[in-house]
Amino acid sequence: MKLLFVTSNSHKYEEIRHYLAGEKIECKWKKMKYEEIQAETTDEVSLESLKILTNEIREPFFLEDTGLYIDALNGFPGPYSSYVFKTVGNEGILHLLHGKEREASFITVVSYYDGKEYFQFRGECKGAISKNIRGNTGFGYDPIFIPEGYDSTYAEMTIGEKNRTSHRIRAMEKFVAHLKIE
Ligand code: ITT
């Protein structure tokens, strides 16, 4: 089996390719940056992006949208994660959290178009924001996110280690389970 994944992000592609290879599924990368609508949930952003792209891509494909939800900031940056990363970055998040509780979650919503219908699969990883920036693997918020039950940030882990707890792979596991019963 082969799946077409649309993303501009090489790290997302590498993580998903690594997981799918273990499931004996080939991942084909369509590298492109697509328009994302501004919405209040990661679910909506993911689904609307998929629907818009079906005007351009006729074959089955999937994409995913991810957000970092910080409890003490009422879920911020959530659907604004990309903009916040580009503007204030990890330093800015650490600054905002000074003296506050550190619980946070990553949420990934995978949206899949099978050529006829749309499907969504959600994955979550609970964890905490570290006190400082640590590690140099991964991308984005990885250097400040510690998954529950671990002491290391995602940026101090290999792809295989991150994939054991990650939001992205939890969503992908549901997607693959769906494909197996289809
Ligand atoms: P797409 O082309 O797939 O949209 P993107 O990098 O724009 O790629 P998102 O909008 O889903 O992806 O990501 C929102 C922000 O969250 C962005 O700054 C990412 O770097 C960051 N991010 C997403 N997944 C992450 C992960 O697993 N670990 C750390 N940061 C992540």
CSV table of N, CA and C and ligand atoms in Angstrom, one decimal, residues 5-9 12 15 32-34 36 63-68 78 80-83 85-86 106 108 139-143 145 154 162 166-168, ligand 1:
chain,number,residue,atom,x,y,z
A,5,PHE,N,1.1,11.9,1.2
A,5,PHE,CA,1.1,12.9,2.3
A,5,PHE,C,1.5,14.3,1.8
A,6,VAL,N,0.6,15.3,2.0
A,6,VAL,CA,0.8,16.6,1.6
A,6,VAL,C,1.3,17.5,2.8
A,7,THR,N,2.5,18.0,2.8
A,7,THR,CA,3.1,18.8,3.8
A,7,THR,C,4.3,19.6,3.3
A,8,SER,N,4.5,20.7,3.9
A,8,SER,CA,5.8,21.5,3.5
A,8,SER,C,6.9,21.1,4.5
A,9,ASN,N,6.5,20.3,5.5
A,9,ASN,CA,7.4,20.1,6.6
A,9,ASN,C,8.2,18.8,6.6
A,12,LYS,N,7.8,16.4,9.7
A,12,LYS,CA,6.6,15.6,9.8
A,12,LYS,C,6.7,14.4,8.9
A,15,GLU,N,8.9,11.6,10.3
A,15,GLU,CA,8.3,10.9,11.4
A,15,GLU,C,7.2,9.9,10.9
A,32,MET,N,4.4,20.6,-0.5
A,32,MET,CA,3.8,21.9,-0.9
A,32,MET,C,3.3,22.6,0.3
A,33,LYS,N,3.3,23.9,0.2
A,33,LYS,CA,2.8,24.8,1.3
A,33,LYS,C,1.4,25.1,0.8
A,34,TYR,N,0.4,24.8,1.6
A,34,TYR,CA,-1.0,25.2,1.2
A,34,TYR,C,-1.6,26.2,2.1
A,36,GLU,N,-3.8,27.9,4.8
A,36,GLU,CA,-4.6,27.4,6.0
A,36,GLU,C,-5.6,28.4,6.4
A,63,LEU,N,-3.4,14.9,4.9
A,63,LEU,CA,-2.5,16.0,5.5
A,63,LEU,C,-2.8,16.0,7.0
A,64,GLU,N,-2.0,16.8,7.7
A,64,GLU,CA,-2.3,16.9,9.2
A,64,GLU,C,-2.0,18.3,9.7
A,65,ASP,N,-2.8,18.7,10.7
A,65,ASP,CA,-2.5,20.0,11.3
A,65,ASP,C,-2.2,19.7,12.8
A,66,THR,N,-1.2,20.4,13.3
A,66,THR,CA,-0.8,20.2,14.7
A,66,THR,C,-0.8,21.4,15.5
A,67,GLY,N,-1.2,21.4,16.8
A,67,GLY,CA,-1.2,22.5,17.7
A,67,GLY,C,-0.7,22.2,19.0
A,68,LEU,N,0.0,23.2,19.7
A,68,LEU,CA,0.4,23.0,21.0
A,68,LEU,C,-0.6,23.8,21.9
A,78,GLY,N,-2.4,26.8,20.5
A,78,GLY,CA,-3.4,26.0,19.8
A,78,GLY,C,-3.4,26.2,18.3
A,80,TYR,N,-3.1,28.7,16.6
A,80,TYR,CA,-2.1,29.7,16.1
A,80,TYR,C,-0.7,29.3,16.3
A,81,SER,N,-0.4,28.0,16.5
A,81,SER,CA,0.9,27.5,16.8
A,81,SER,C,2.0,27.9,15.8
A,82,SER,N,1.6,27.9,14.5
A,82,SER,CA,2.6,28.2,13.5
A,82,SER,C,3.0,29.7,13.6
A,83,TYR,N,2.0,30.6,13.7
A,83,TYR,CA,2.3,32.0,13.8
A,83,TYR,C,3.1,32.4,15.0
A,85,PHE,N,5.0,30.4,16.7
A,85,PHE,CA,6.4,29.9,16.6
A,85,PHE,C,7.2,30.8,15.8
A,86,LYS,N,6.7,31.3,14.7
A,86,LYS,CA,7.4,32.2,13.8
A,86,LYS,C,7.7,33.6,14.4
A,106,PHE,N,0.1,18.3,22.9
A,106,PHE,CA,0.1,18.5,21.5
A,106,PHE,C,-1.1,17.7,20.9
A,108,THR,N,-2.7,16.5,17.2
A,108,THR,CA,-2.6,16.4,15.7
A,108,THR,C,-3.9,15.9,15.2
A,139,PHE,N,12.0,19.4,15.7
A,139,PHE,CA,11.6,20.7,15.1
A,139,PHE,C,10.6,21.5,16.0
A,140,GLY,N,10.3,22.7,15.6
A,140,GLY,CA,9.3,23.5,16.2
A,140,GLY,C,9.4,23.5,17.7
A,141,TYR,N,8.4,23.2,18.4
A,141,TYR,CA,8.3,23.2,19.9
A,141,TYR,C,9.0,22.0,20.6
A,142,ASP,N,9.6,21.1,19.8
A,142,ASP,CA,10.2,19.9,20.4
A,142,ASP,C,11.2,20.3,21.5
A,143,PRO,N,12.0,21.3,21.4
A,143,PRO,CA,13.0,21.6,22.5
A,143,PRO,C,12.4,22.0,23.8
A,145,PHE,N,9.2,20.7,24.9
A,145,PHE,CA,8.0,19.8,25.3
A,145,PHE,C,8.6,18.4,25.8
A,154,TYR,N,11.3,16.3,23.5
A,154,TYR,CA,11.3,15.6,22.3
A,154,TYR,C,12.5,15.9,21.5
A,162,LYS,N,10.5,9.5,19.9
A,162,LYS,CA,9.4,10.5,19.9
A,162,LYS,C,8.1,9.8,19.4
A,166,SER,N,4.1,10.1,20.5
A,166,SER,CA,3.7,11.4,19.9
A,166,SER,C,2.2,11.4,19.4
A,167,HIS,N,1.7,12.6,19.6
A,167,HIS,CA,0.4,13.0,19.1
A,167,HIS,C,0.2,12.6,17.6
A,168,ARG,N,1.2,12.9,16.8
A,168,ARG,CA,1.2,12.6,15.4
A,168,ARG,C,1.0,11.1,15.1
B,1,ITT,P1,2.4,21.9,7.0
B,1,ITT,O1,2.9,22.2,5.7
B,1,ITT,O2,2.1,20.4,7.2
B,1,ITT,O3,1.2,22.8,7.4
B,1,ITT,P2,3.7,23.3,9.2
B,1,ITT,O4,5.1,23.2,9.8
B,1,ITT,O5,3.1,24.6,8.8
B,1,ITT,O6,3.6,22.2,8.1
B,1,ITT,P3,1.6,23.0,11.4
B,1,ITT,O7,0.8,24.2,10.9
B,1,ITT,O8,0.8,21.8,11.6
B,1,ITT,O9,2.8,22.6,10.3
B,1,ITT,O10,2.4,23.3,12.7
B,1,ITT,C1,2.1,24.3,13.6
B,1,ITT,C2,3.4,24.7,14.4
B,1,ITT,O11,3.6,23.7,15.3
B,1,ITT,C3,4.6,24.8,13.6
B,1,ITT,O12,5.4,25.9,14.1
B,1,ITT,C4,5.4,23.5,13.8
B,1,ITT,O13,6.8,23.7,13.8
B,1,ITT,C5,4.9,23.1,15.2
B,1,ITT,N1,4.8,21.7,15.3
B,1,ITT,C6,4.0,20.8,14.6
B,1,ITT,N2,4.2,19.6,15.0
B,1,ITT,C7,5.2,19.6,16.0
B,1,ITT,C8,5.8,18.6,16.7
B,1,ITT,O14,5.6,17.3,16.6
B,1,ITT,N3,6.8,19.0,17.6
B,1,ITT,C9,7.1,20.3,17.7
B,1,ITT,N4,6.5,21.3,17.1
B,1,ITT,C10,5.6,20.9,16.2
